[in-house]
Amino acid sequence: MIVLLKSNLDEASPEFQQTFSFLSQLPGIEVRLHQVRGAEQVLSEIYLIGSTKRLSTDEIATLPGVERVVRVSEEYRILGRHRDDRRAVGFEYNGVTFSQDTLNVFAGLCAVDSRESVEAMMTALEENGQPCTRMGAYKPRSNPYSFQGHGKTCLSYVFELAGRHGIRVIAMEITHESHLDEIRTALQETGWPTGVLIQIGTRNIQNFELLKAVGRQNDFPVLLKRGFGITLNESLNAAEYLASEGNSRVVFCLRGMKTHLGDPHRNFVDFSHVPVVKRLTRMPVGIDPSHSVGSRDRAPDGILDIMHVTSQGVAAGANLVLVDFHPDPQKALVDGPQALKREELPWFLEDVRLARECYERRHRLARSFQDTAPTPGGLTGV
Amino acid sequence: MIVLLKSNLDEASPEFQQTFSFLSQLPGIEVRLHQVRGAEQVLSEIYLIGSTKRLSTDEIATLPGVERVVRVSEEYRILGRHRDDRRAVGFEYNGVTFSQDTLNVFAGLCAVDSRESVEAMMTALEENGQPCTRMGAYKPRSNPYSFQGHGKTCLSYVFELAGRHGIRVIAMEITHESHLDEIRTALQETGWPTGVLIQIGTRNIQNFELLKAVGRQNDFPVLLKRGFGITLNESLNAAEYLASEGNSRVVFCLRGMKTHLGDPHRNFVDFSHVPVVKRLTRMPVGIDPSHSVGSRDRAPDGILDIMHVTSQGVAAGANLVLVDFHPDPQKALVDGPQALKREELPWFLEDVRLARECYERRHRLARSFQDTAPTPGGLTGV
Amino acid sequence: MIVLLKSNLDEASPEFQQTFSFLSQLPGIEVRLHQVRGAEQVLSEIYLIGSTKRLSTDEIATLPGVERVVRVSEEYRILGRHRDDRRAVGFEYNGVTFSQDTLNVFAGLCAVDSRESVEAMMTALEENGQPCTRMGAYKPRSNPYSFQGHGKTCLSYVFELAGRHGIRVIAMEITHESHLDEIRTALQETGWPTGVLIQIGTRNIQNFELLKAVGRQNDFPVLLKRGFGITLNESLNAAEYLASEGNSRVVFCLRGMKTHLGDPHRNFVDFSHVPVVKRLTRMPVGIDPSHSVGSRDRAPDGILDIMHVTSQGVAAGANLVLVDFHPDPQKALVDGPQALKREELPWFLEDVRLARECYERRHRLARSFQDTAPTPGGLTGV
Amino acid sequence: MIVLLKSNLDEASPEFQQTFSFLSQLPGIEVRLHQVRGAEQVLSEIYLIGSTKRLSTDEIATLPGVERVVRVSEEYRILGRHRDDRRAVGFEYNGVTFSQDTLNVFAGLCAVDSRESVEAMMTALEENGQPCTRMGAYKPRSNPYSFQGHGKTCLSYVFELAGRHGIRVIAMEITHESHLDEIRTALQETGWPTGVLIQIGTRNIQNFELLKAVGRQNDFPVLLKRGFGITLNESLNAAEYLASEGNSRVVFCLRGMKTHLGDPHRNFVDFSHVPVVKRLTRMPVGIDPSHSVGSRDRAPDGILDIMHVTSQGVAAGANLVLVDFHPDPQKALVDGPQALKREELPWFLEDVRLARECYERRHRLARSFQDTAPTPGGLTGV
């Protein structure tokens, strides 16, 4: 059960104190305070966890400072969509908005290999008006003897170059909670020239200790990659770990599933789940076409599979695209064969734009058939 | 190895006789004659099967009546794309063209339940200018005690109504070779008012005897549904069974794969393989969004998942859409929950049109980036 | 609902007539007569299909000639286990008993390649006291250009040699209903020197027309291979197709599932389902270690994986082992790499014997812990 | 490449210094020293990682102090089996031997819920002469709101009771590197009354930072559960992370794979891979029947599926069995439905004994067929 408090209610106020105290004394109920900082106001929500079935929402709604009470289903309490759920969807970070209505492209390097590559990539992004990028410093590799990324040694120049080229948000994977400090430190030392969207990879989707550590901080929002070998339900529960610890600024990213049924693609592309995740949760939904496809194969129409599946995700409403580029794919230390080339960036961006335009037209079309569409705010099939 | 003969070469001609006789005497080589009837001419191809590695294409090219010799890889000899392969892609049937460049929508009934339903559906199709439909008479069901379709008893009125409403091609599944005769007989008795695209379902993908029987006839082209539990390679080999027996007018249809990783969809939507099948073979590629998704769930944007995944397939170049409608889904005997409603047909068709337009723009865009695209007729990444 | 009639009740008797007539007039109920011929008597069962919930078992039990009435659950009506189900398990064919308590080994040739191979194999079987074998005449192959088996041309010598070497039952796959006639004809022409256990392969598990055709005859019992890409539930429903048409003498055979998770084995060995199938149905359960493992790899203990997984199936109670041998695996036309060698037959049989002895000891042990085991005839966990 | 040094060679000796110095100066080669402490001696191995193809094993073998040089394949360098590999298999810990020839049963609590349960369980184990157990203190749960285990608060009484009841090794899962310290501290405070086998769960199989942390310590050996959604190859590479950091005392544990193809079992039982892991690596191989099966269902023979699959693993040579018991399964906080009951322990142990006896007989049988078995120490099929 979620108790939404009136906006900007001070924790020291008697209303807050009285309500929080009352709720804390309910037997068999754990109470967690969760604060969402928006652009202009702070929203406080109190989560009641445990045997809430016998609680009366009407009674709790009469407590001082309470705006509204939402009874949530068992799953995805914080990030999920629930009946009569009018909580906000999405967030803003360092000037970039992430929601179920927006689209941001994060083109960049799968793994940072040299300052030259970073500079070349960021120059290309600036030339193409792109404020976001991906840059991998910590790389989890299946084989212990493979290149594991440059780690913290590359952070300073990555952040400096980002600032110089107008990059506002960098998606960067971490594999250990200590990397949070390393990133924070490097940002401080370089004067916070950019923002970081902390990425948690598919192999760590059920590394609950890492999820909890990232969930406990609020400096950075999170991009969580779906687990490639578990059910969607289990991956969404993993996202909920982040939120249950306090950080609900989470983008959920599809990246292909591990099964031979997807051959010859590296993974079975799962972008048909874009509308599903938007229906089940309030998270913006990203797609990673590079790791899904894993090659530069192209159809007889001359279009790369990576671009085809990107357009599939975007045409169905995806909100973020994470894609590997490299100034010289032959020399990339990780996943070179699947990287797009720097000179393909304008094509890729224009291709994405066409797919997004298609989605927007389809959305307008759906609204024009209002009688068959659900009433605003309501949801069917949940 | 494929020996393409000059067009309209008569089998009784001395050139043909001499060449065929020579090839038939090659040791360890099986010879199969394959004829492709186009709109204006008949193309004859001779397939050489066996240890062809030691044969010389140059030598065979000098035989009388030979136009060209293509050395094919082991897999998908007839339906596949091969190096320097300039054979035709696609075919025309009863006034409708099927190729890797066209798009045809087959909206209709998963299972014929009554004459009234068929009439209602076909009226709707005619009102919306649709010349194709799907109508299921023979239904393979997992449980032996479930409704198995009306079978041949419904064929006459289905075909008559089709003729009356301007339907030119009906996709219809068969589960036994005797159904071919039943369909042929019913068409004859009703004066061939329409055409039939014989559909082979996913459960019969490796029913090789059925594939061979359907491959041996040339009255009807074939729509082959991908196997939901085998690899793409194995499904494409199954298509080759049709062609190896003489019928290469085959549309290959994606319909979702059977794995829990696709939950909550009924199957794991596999439309990311549209460009893959077009790259590996010369078959037109269809999609079946209804059986893939299996529900009427919709995203918060009001658009049904079935429509979202359709747009994904079409935006990447799909050539055929097979989709379940029903005048009254509540009363459908098979798969009612996933059927679209009759009144949603205009919306669905317009949604498809927007996605197709997106594909065409994307295709033009790719051509405008010619230097990075492959040269016409060539293929990379195969 | 199943109405079991008194044994040896004549169809022409007034009791039978009266009861059958009464049941046939029940509204919304389909009636099917099913006869099970045992060694000494004929049992007649009447299946009531449809909305049987409102029928009273007590009332029907009072009809003349009725022995007992069993209300069955929706699934696996005939072959399944149901509450208070005391119907017989297993059957006898040509002197060999197949039940959930027996064990028969079917060692033989995956594909008949020559008379010499058949003779060599059968000689080895006779020397080792084996009355059963497997012999493949019709081979379904993924690739249309692969060897498809010698078909009916080899049947006569296979059956003659079987008779000469004391083989009582040959497991033989068919892929088309016409093969039933070919086998019946060849047996007649050679004087029925042996029996045939008709095998339906994994690729035809949902070829319902073939299942129905095989179910309509009672000359031969059936070995049904589990589908390698569908759920166990779906495969058991396929077995029910055989029974619903009249043939309930079915052995259900596990043969490994198709998923990369089983690598490096050719298929994911599924013999852990031996107790599951015995719990859900009354069918004897077979295992096919050769196709499951697909190689001759062996562990550091010197034992082949094929033998290890065989012992796993048998130690848990498997009732039939289908295993590929070949006098000269290098020369086998199909699946040579996985065939055991003729000289390994005594070792294999002794290894199976040790595993079977282990199962029997384990079974006795379970009975000695009676208080925790279920009461005889009862089942838990269904 | 692995350079095995003479036993008990002192690191300060001139032989060691000279050899290590030479190897360290090889260009493009990373050098890692790895020490294996056996009962009576210390073995030192130097791992050469990088482009070792151009190195000469003969040349390196002539360096002072070198016993032998083994060129290893790319994968599983330390834990794998390689040609001419005569390195030791297995290890001894706190009086218990773990190798590919031994068998140890770890019956115990999936999750510690109370001191009473722990005491009841350990009393039962002592009565049945068992020196090992499993005790879960840190539980990774898919849902963040589920019970997560008592953590460090229960360690003291678990260890004390273990010491009092003669338990020598407790398998205990950790989910964070800090748990190592908590366990070490609790052992110190209680006077090291028992040993701990650190368990890493299937969800952390690619949590490489945790693997590295556990690999860096040598106080505790490790039980690594196979990843339930990745290939066997990837899971074995994860084990190699432990070894590459210095800890090669690793037991690899099969626990069922996550796919609907294993239904109705909770996971698809994968114990057919017991011989595979023994062939590919030198690790002892464990099985976890409880999490694989996930229920107390039993076959008509009265034997629980959990016991059937256990016997399958053991009959094929498994070296460790991890199994859930509970004094009162109804009250278990985690996975109660799959727990065996305390009174079933003697039955379970006797059932395991019968299966082990079967394996030993099968092993003797294989040796008696020596001519077909591989020569001692050699391996085929790798």
mmCIF file of N, CA, C and O in Angstrom, chain A residues 268-330:
data_model
loop_
_atom_site.group_PDB
_atom_site.id
_atom_site.type_symbol
_atom_site.label_atom_id
_atom_site.label_comp_id
_atom_site.label_asym_id
_atom_site.label_seq_id
_atom_site.Cartn_x
_atom_site.Cartn_y
_atom_site.Cartn_z
ATOM 1 N N PHE A 268 17.889 -13.495 -29.084
ATOM 2 C CA PHE A 268 16.544 -13.452 -29.644
ATOM 3 C C PHE A 268 15.981 -12.065 -29.338
ATOM 4 O O PHE A 268 15.697 -11.743 -28.181
ATOM 5 N N VAL A 269 15.837 -11.254 -30.379
ATOM 6 C CA VAL A 269 15.411 -9.864 -30.187
ATOM 7 C C VAL A 269 14.014 -9.842 -29.557
ATOM 8 O O VAL A 269 13.099 -10.505 -30.044
ATOM 9 N N ASP A 270 13.872 -9.079 -28.488
ATOM 10 C CA ASP A 270 12.650 -9.114 -27.670
ATOM 11 C C ASP A 270 11.912 -7.774 -27.639
ATOM 12 O O ASP A 270 11.211 -7.478 -26.676
ATOM 13 N N PHE A 271 12.055 -6.999 -28.714
ATOM 14 C CA PHE A 271 11.485 -5.657 -28.666
ATOM 15 C C PHE A 271 9.959 -5.663 -28.778
ATOM 16 O O PHE A 271 9.315 -4.625 -28.613
ATOM 17 N N SER A 272 9.379 -6.827 -29.033
ATOM 18 C CA SER A 272 7.927 -6.933 -28.970
ATOM 19 C C SER A 272 7.437 -6.711 -27.541
ATOM 20 O O SER A 272 6.248 -6.511 -27.315
ATOM 21 N N HIS A 273 8.355 -6.739 -26.593
ATOM 22 C CA HIS A 273 7.967 -6.506 -25.205
ATOM 23 C C HIS A 273 7.946 -5.028 -24.822
ATOM 24 O O HIS A 273 7.638 -4.693 -23.677
ATOM 25 N N VAL A 274 8.271 -4.141 -25.763
ATOM 26 C CA VAL A 274 8.202 -2.707 -25.455
ATOM 27 C C VAL A 274 6.814 -2.336 -24.921
ATOM 28 O O VAL A 274 6.694 -1.781 -23.821
ATOM 29 N N PRO A 275 5.727 -2.652 -25.640
ATOM 30 C CA PRO A 275 4.409 -2.278 -25.084
ATOM 31 C C PRO A 275 4.066 -3.026 -23.799
ATOM 32 O O PRO A 275 3.322 -2.505 -22.968
ATOM 33 N N VAL A 276 4.613 -4.219 -23.619
ATOM 34 C CA VAL A 276 4.305 -5.002 -22.419
ATOM 35 C C VAL A 276 4.880 -4.329 -21.177
ATOM 36 O O VAL A 276 4.193 -4.168 -20.161
ATOM 37 N N VAL A 277 6.143 -3.923 -21.258
ATOM 38 C CA VAL A 277 6.776 -3.293 -20.096
ATOM 39 C C VAL A 277 6.099 -1.953 -19.784
ATOM 40 O O VAL A 277 5.924 -1.592 -18.621
ATOM 41 N N LYS A 278 5.691 -1.247 -20.826
ATOM 42 C CA LYS A 278 4.996 0.022 -20.588
ATOM 43 C C LYS A 278 3.639 -0.209 -19.928
ATOM 44 O O LYS A 278 3.153 0.636 -19.180
ATOM 45 N N ARG A 279 3.029 -1.348 -20.229
ATOM 46 C CA ARG A 279 1.727 -1.665 -19.626
ATOM 47 C C ARG A 279 1.884 -2.113 -18.173
ATOM 48 O O ARG A 279 1.118 -1.729 -17.308
ATOM 49 N N LEU A 280 2.912 -2.902 -17.914
ATOM 50 C CA LEU A 280 3.063 -3.468 -16.573
ATOM 51 C C LEU A 280 3.691 -2.499 -15.583
ATOM 52 O O LEU A 280 3.456 -2.607 -14.381
ATOM 53 N N THR A 281 4.537 -1.585 -16.097
ATOM 54 C CA THR A 281 5.228 -0.669 -15.193
ATOM 55 C C THR A 281 5.183 0.760 -15.721
ATOM 56 O O THR A 281 4.752 1.004 -16.842
ATOM 57 N N ARG A 282 5.679 1.668 -14.890
ATOM 58 C CA ARG A 282 5.735 3.064 -15.294
ATOM 59 C C ARG A 282 7.125 3.459 -15.772
ATOM 60 O O ARG A 282 7.415 4.640 -15.957
ATOM 61 N N MET A 283 8.003 2.476 -15.967
ATOM 62 C CA MET A 283 9.368 2.784 -16.392
ATOM 63 C C MET A 283 9.446 3.132 -17.884
ATOM 64 O O MET A 283 8.780 2.504 -18.697
ATOM 65 N N PRO A 284 10.302 4.095 -18.247
ATOM 66 C CA PRO A 284 10.632 4.260 -19.670
ATOM 67 C C PRO A 284 11.318 2.974 -20.140
ATOM 68 O O PRO A 284 11.984 2.302 -19.356
ATOM 69 N N VAL A 285 11.142 2.622 -21.416
ATOM 70 C CA VAL A 285 11.660 1.352 -21.922
ATOM 71 C C VAL A 285 12.704 1.592 -23.013
ATOM 72 O O VAL A 285 12.430 2.269 -24.012
ATOM 73 N N GLY A 286 13.885 1.057 -22.787
ATOM 74 C CA GLY A 286 14.960 1.190 -23.768
ATOM 75 C C GLY A 286 15.151 -0.085 -24.570
ATOM 76 O O GLY A 286 14.621 -1.138 -24.221
ATOM 77 N N ILE A 287 15.909 0.021 -25.647
ATOM 78 C CA ILE A 287 16.269 -1.149 -26.448
ATOM 79 C C ILE A 287 17.758 -1.085 -26.773
ATOM 80 O O ILE A 287 18.329 -0.007 -26.923
ATOM 81 N N ASP A 288 18.393 -2.232 -26.856
ATOM 82 C CA ASP A 288 19.810 -2.316 -27.209
ATOM 83 C C ASP A 288 19.917 -3.195 -28.461
ATOM 84 O O ASP A 288 20.027 -4.416 -28.374
ATOM 85 N N PRO A 289 19.837 -2.598 -29.640
ATOM 86 C CA PRO A 289 19.866 -3.406 -30.868
ATOM 87 C C PRO A 289 21.217 -4.057 -31.127
ATOM 88 O O PRO A 289 21.271 -5.124 -31.744
ATOM 89 N N SER A 290 22.300 -3.462 -30.653
ATOM 90 C CA SER A 290 23.633 -3.986 -30.983
ATOM 91 C C SER A 290 23.866 -5.346 -30.361
ATOM 92 O O SER A 290 24.285 -6.291 -31.034
ATOM 93 N N HIS A 291 23.602 -5.464 -29.045
ATOM 94 C CA HIS A 291 23.835 -6.744 -28.394
ATOM 95 C C HIS A 291 22.778 -7.765 -28.777
ATOM 96 O O HIS A 291 23.010 -8.965 -28.703
ATOM 97 N N SER A 292 21.612 -7.307 -29.166
ATOM 98 C CA SER A 292 20.576 -8.242 -29.582
ATOM 99 C C SER A 292 20.972 -8.928 -30.884
ATOM 100 O O SER A 292 20.910 -10.156 -31.003
ATOM 101 N N VAL A 293 21.374 -8.134 -31.852
ATOM 102 C CA VAL A 293 21.672 -8.682 -33.181
ATOM 103 C C VAL A 293 23.083 -9.261 -33.241
ATOM 104 O O VAL A 293 23.294 -10.370 -33.747
ATOM 105 N N GLY A 294 24.060 -8.472 -32.775
ATOM 106 C CA GLY A 294 25.423 -9.012 -32.685
ATOM 107 C C GLY A 294 26.186 -9.160 -33.980
ATOM 108 O O GLY A 294 27.209 -9.852 -34.020
ATOM 109 N N SER A 295 25.724 -8.564 -35.054
ATOM 110 C CA SER A 295 26.477 -8.637 -36.306
ATOM 111 C C SER A 295 26.112 -7.453 -37.187
ATOM 112 O O SER A 295 25.166 -6.721 -36.904
ATOM 113 N N ARG A 296 26.863 -7.282 -38.253
ATOM 114 C CA ARG A 296 26.581 -6.218 -39.217
ATOM 115 C C ARG A 296 25.857 -6.754 -40.450
ATOM 116 O O ARG A 296 25.869 -6.122 -41.508
ATOM 117 N N ASP A 297 25.217 -7.904 -40.312
ATOM 118 C CA ASP A 297 24.473 -8.461 -41.449
ATOM 119 C C ASP A 297 23.403 -7.479 -41.905
ATOM 120 O O ASP A 297 22.859 -6.718 -41.105
ATOM 121 N N ARG A 298 23.096 -7.534 -43.186
ATOM 122 C CA ARG A 298 22.053 -6.652 -43.695
ATOM 123 C C ARG A 298 21.141 -7.401 -44.657
ATOM 124 O O ARG A 298 21.512 -8.413 -45.237
ATOM 125 N N ALA A 299 19.923 -6.904 -44.798
ATOM 126 C CA ALA A 299 18.932 -7.528 -45.682
ATOM 127 C C ALA A 299 19.215 -7.132 -47.128
ATOM 128 O O ALA A 299 20.016 -6.226 -47.394
ATOM 129 N N PRO A 300 18.560 -7.827 -48.075
ATOM 130 C CA PRO A 300 18.747 -7.473 -49.486
ATOM 131 C C PRO A 300 18.357 -6.032 -49.794
ATOM 132 O O PRO A 300 18.772 -5.496 -50.809
ATOM 133 N N ASP A 301 17.574 -5.394 -48.910
ATOM 134 C CA ASP A 301 17.218 -3.995 -49.144
ATOM 135 C C ASP A 301 18.341 -3.054 -48.735
ATOM 136 O O ASP A 301 18.187 -1.835 -48.809
ATOM 137 N N GLY A 302 19.467 -3.601 -48.298
ATOM 138 C CA GLY A 302 20.625 -2.794 -47.974
ATOM 139 C C GLY A 302 20.645 -2.273 -46.554
ATOM 140 O O GLY A 302 21.603 -1.618 -46.129
ATOM 141 N N ILE A 303 19.606 -2.552 -45.779
ATOM 142 C CA ILE A 303 19.513 -2.028 -44.411
ATOM 143 C C ILE A 303 20.051 -3.063 -43.426
ATOM 144 O O ILE A 303 19.694 -4.239 -43.493
ATOM 145 N N LEU A 304 20.914 -2.613 -42.521
ATOM 146 C CA LEU A 304 21.490 -3.502 -41.514
ATOM 147 C C LEU A 304 20.417 -4.031 -40.574
ATOM 148 O O LEU A 304 19.504 -3.291 -40.187
ATOM 149 N N ASP A 305 20.534 -5.290 -40.156
ATOM 150 C CA ASP A 305 19.589 -5.849 -39.185
ATOM 151 C C ASP A 305 19.515 -4.981 -37.927
ATOM 152 O O ASP A 305 18.444 -4.807 -37.337
ATOM 153 N N ILE A 306 20.655 -4.453 -37.494
ATOM 154 C CA ILE A 306 20.655 -3.596 -36.300
ATOM 155 C C ILE A 306 19.702 -2.426 -36.490
ATOM 156 O O ILE A 306 18.979 -2.043 -35.566
ATOM 157 N N MET A 307 19.669 -1.873 -37.694
ATOM 158 C CA MET A 307 18.780 -0.752 -37.953
ATOM 159 C C MET A 307 17.329 -1.226 -38.089
ATOM 160 O O MET A 307 16.400 -0.535 -37.664
ATOM 161 N N HIS A 308 17.146 -2.391 -38.671
ATOM 162 C CA HIS A 308 15.775 -2.920 -38.783
ATOM 163 C C HIS A 308 15.169 -3.137 -37.393
ATOM 164 O O HIS A 308 14.029 -2.751 -37.139
ATOM 165 N N VAL A 309 15.897 -3.769 -36.511
ATOM 166 C CA VAL A 309 15.295 -4.031 -35.195
ATOM 167 C C VAL A 309 15.168 -2.750 -34.378
ATOM 168 O O VAL A 309 14.254 -2.612 -33.561
ATOM 169 N N THR A 310 16.065 -1.791 -34.603
ATOM 170 C CA THR A 310 15.901 -0.502 -33.931
ATOM 171 C C THR A 310 14.584 0.134 -34.356
ATOM 172 O O THR A 310 13.800 0.601 -33.520
ATOM 173 N N SER A 311 14.319 0.109 -35.640
ATOM 174 C CA SER A 311 13.077 0.722 -36.121
ATOM 175 C C SER A 311 11.875 -0.027 -35.574
ATOM 176 O O SER A 311 10.820 0.563 -35.333
ATOM 177 N N GLN A 312 12.021 -1.338 -35.359
ATOM 178 C CA GLN A 312 10.915 -2.109 -34.778
ATOM 179 C C GLN A 312 10.627 -1.658 -33.358
ATOM 180 O O GLN A 312 9.466 -1.488 -32.963
ATOM 181 N N GLY A 313 11.687 -1.475 -32.572
ATOM 182 C CA GLY A 313 11.485 -1.028 -31.200
ATOM 183 C C GLY A 313 10.879 0.367 -31.150
ATOM 184 O O GLY A 313 9.925 0.630 -30.408
ATOM 185 N N VAL A 314 11.414 1.254 -31.963
ATOM 186 C CA VAL A 314 10.971 2.655 -31.928
ATOM 187 C C VAL A 314 9.555 2.793 -32.474
ATOM 188 O O VAL A 314 8.750 3.557 -31.940
ATOM 189 N N ALA A 315 9.236 2.042 -33.532
ATOM 190 C CA ALA A 315 7.888 2.142 -34.116
ATOM 191 C C ALA A 315 6.813 1.684 -33.140
ATOM 192 O O ALA A 315 5.638 2.008 -33.299
ATOM 193 N N ALA A 316 7.219 0.909 -32.130
ATOM 194 C CA ALA A 316 6.259 0.458 -31.125
ATOM 195 C C ALA A 316 6.361 1.267 -29.839
ATOM 196 O O ALA A 316 5.774 0.909 -28.829
ATOM 197 N N GLY A 317 7.142 2.350 -29.870
ATOM 198 C CA GLY A 317 7.132 3.264 -28.745
ATOM 199 C C GLY A 317 8.308 3.211 -27.785
ATOM 200 O O GLY A 317 8.214 3.735 -26.668
ATOM 201 N N ALA A 318 9.442 2.617 -28.174
ATOM 202 C CA ALA A 318 10.600 2.584 -27.280
ATOM 203 C C ALA A 318 11.045 3.995 -26.927
ATOM 204 O O ALA A 318 10.886 4.927 -27.713
ATOM 205 N N ASN A 319 11.645 4.152 -25.721
ATOM 206 C CA ASN A 319 11.989 5.468 -25.215
ATOM 207 C C ASN A 319 13.475 5.763 -25.188
ATOM 208 O O ASN A 319 13.886 6.884 -24.887
ATOM 209 N N LEU A 320 14.290 4.750 -25.431
ATOM 210 C CA LEU A 320 15.739 4.958 -25.375
ATOM 211 C C LEU A 320 16.382 3.908 -26.277
ATOM 212 O O LEU A 320 15.927 2.763 -26.321
ATOM 213 N N VAL A 321 17.397 4.321 -27.013
ATOM 214 C CA VAL A 321 18.136 3.390 -27.862
ATOM 215 C C VAL A 321 19.598 3.427 -27.449
ATOM 216 O O VAL A 321 20.219 4.490 -27.422
ATOM 217 N N LEU A 322 20.126 2.273 -27.098
ATOM 218 C CA LEU A 322 21.528 2.145 -26.694
ATOM 219 C C LEU A 322 22.218 1.417 -27.841
ATOM 220 O O LEU A 322 21.887 0.264 -28.127
ATOM 221 N N VAL A 323 23.171 2.070 -28.492
ATOM 222 C CA VAL A 323 23.720 1.439 -29.698
ATOM 223 C C VAL A 323 25.233 1.643 -29.783
ATOM 224 O O VAL A 323 25.752 2.695 -29.427
ATOM 225 N N ASP A 324 25.904 0.568 -30.225
ATOM 226 C CA ASP A 324 27.366 0.595 -30.308
ATOM 227 C C ASP A 324 27.847 1.203 -31.616
ATOM 228 O O ASP A 324 27.465 0.749 -32.699
ATOM 229 N N PHE A 325 28.711 2.186 -31.496
ATOM 230 C CA PHE A 325 29.425 2.723 -32.657
ATOM 231 C C PHE A 325 30.907 2.593 -32.368
ATOM 232 O O PHE A 325 31.322 2.357 -31.231
ATOM 233 N N HIS A 326 31.712 2.723 -33.398
ATOM 234 C CA HIS A 326 33.147 2.740 -33.179
ATOM 235 C C HIS A 326 33.802 3.426 -34.364
ATOM 236 O O HIS A 326 33.434 3.170 -35.506
ATOM 237 N N PRO A 327 34.772 4.312 -34.091
ATOM 238 C CA PRO A 327 35.447 4.988 -35.205
ATOM 239 C C PRO A 327 36.129 3.983 -36.126
ATOM 240 O O PRO A 327 36.243 4.213 -37.314
ATOM 241 N N ASP A 328 36.550 2.866 -35.576
ATOM 242 C CA ASP A 328 37.241 1.855 -36.379
ATOM 243 C C ASP A 328 36.916 0.471 -35.807
ATOM 244 O O ASP A 328 37.672 -0.088 -35.013
ATOM 245 N N PRO A 329 35.754 -0.084 -36.212
ATOM 246 C CA PRO A 329 35.269 -1.336 -35.605
ATOM 247 C C PRO A 329 36.303 -2.458 -35.618
ATOM 248 O O PRO A 329 36.315 -3.296 -34.715
ATOM 249 N N GLN A 330 37.180 -2.484 -36.634
ATOM 250 C CA GLN A 330 38.184 -3.540 -36.711
ATOM 251 C C GLN A 330 39.088 -3.528 -35.489
ATOM 252 O O GLN A 330 39.621 -4.542 -35.081
#
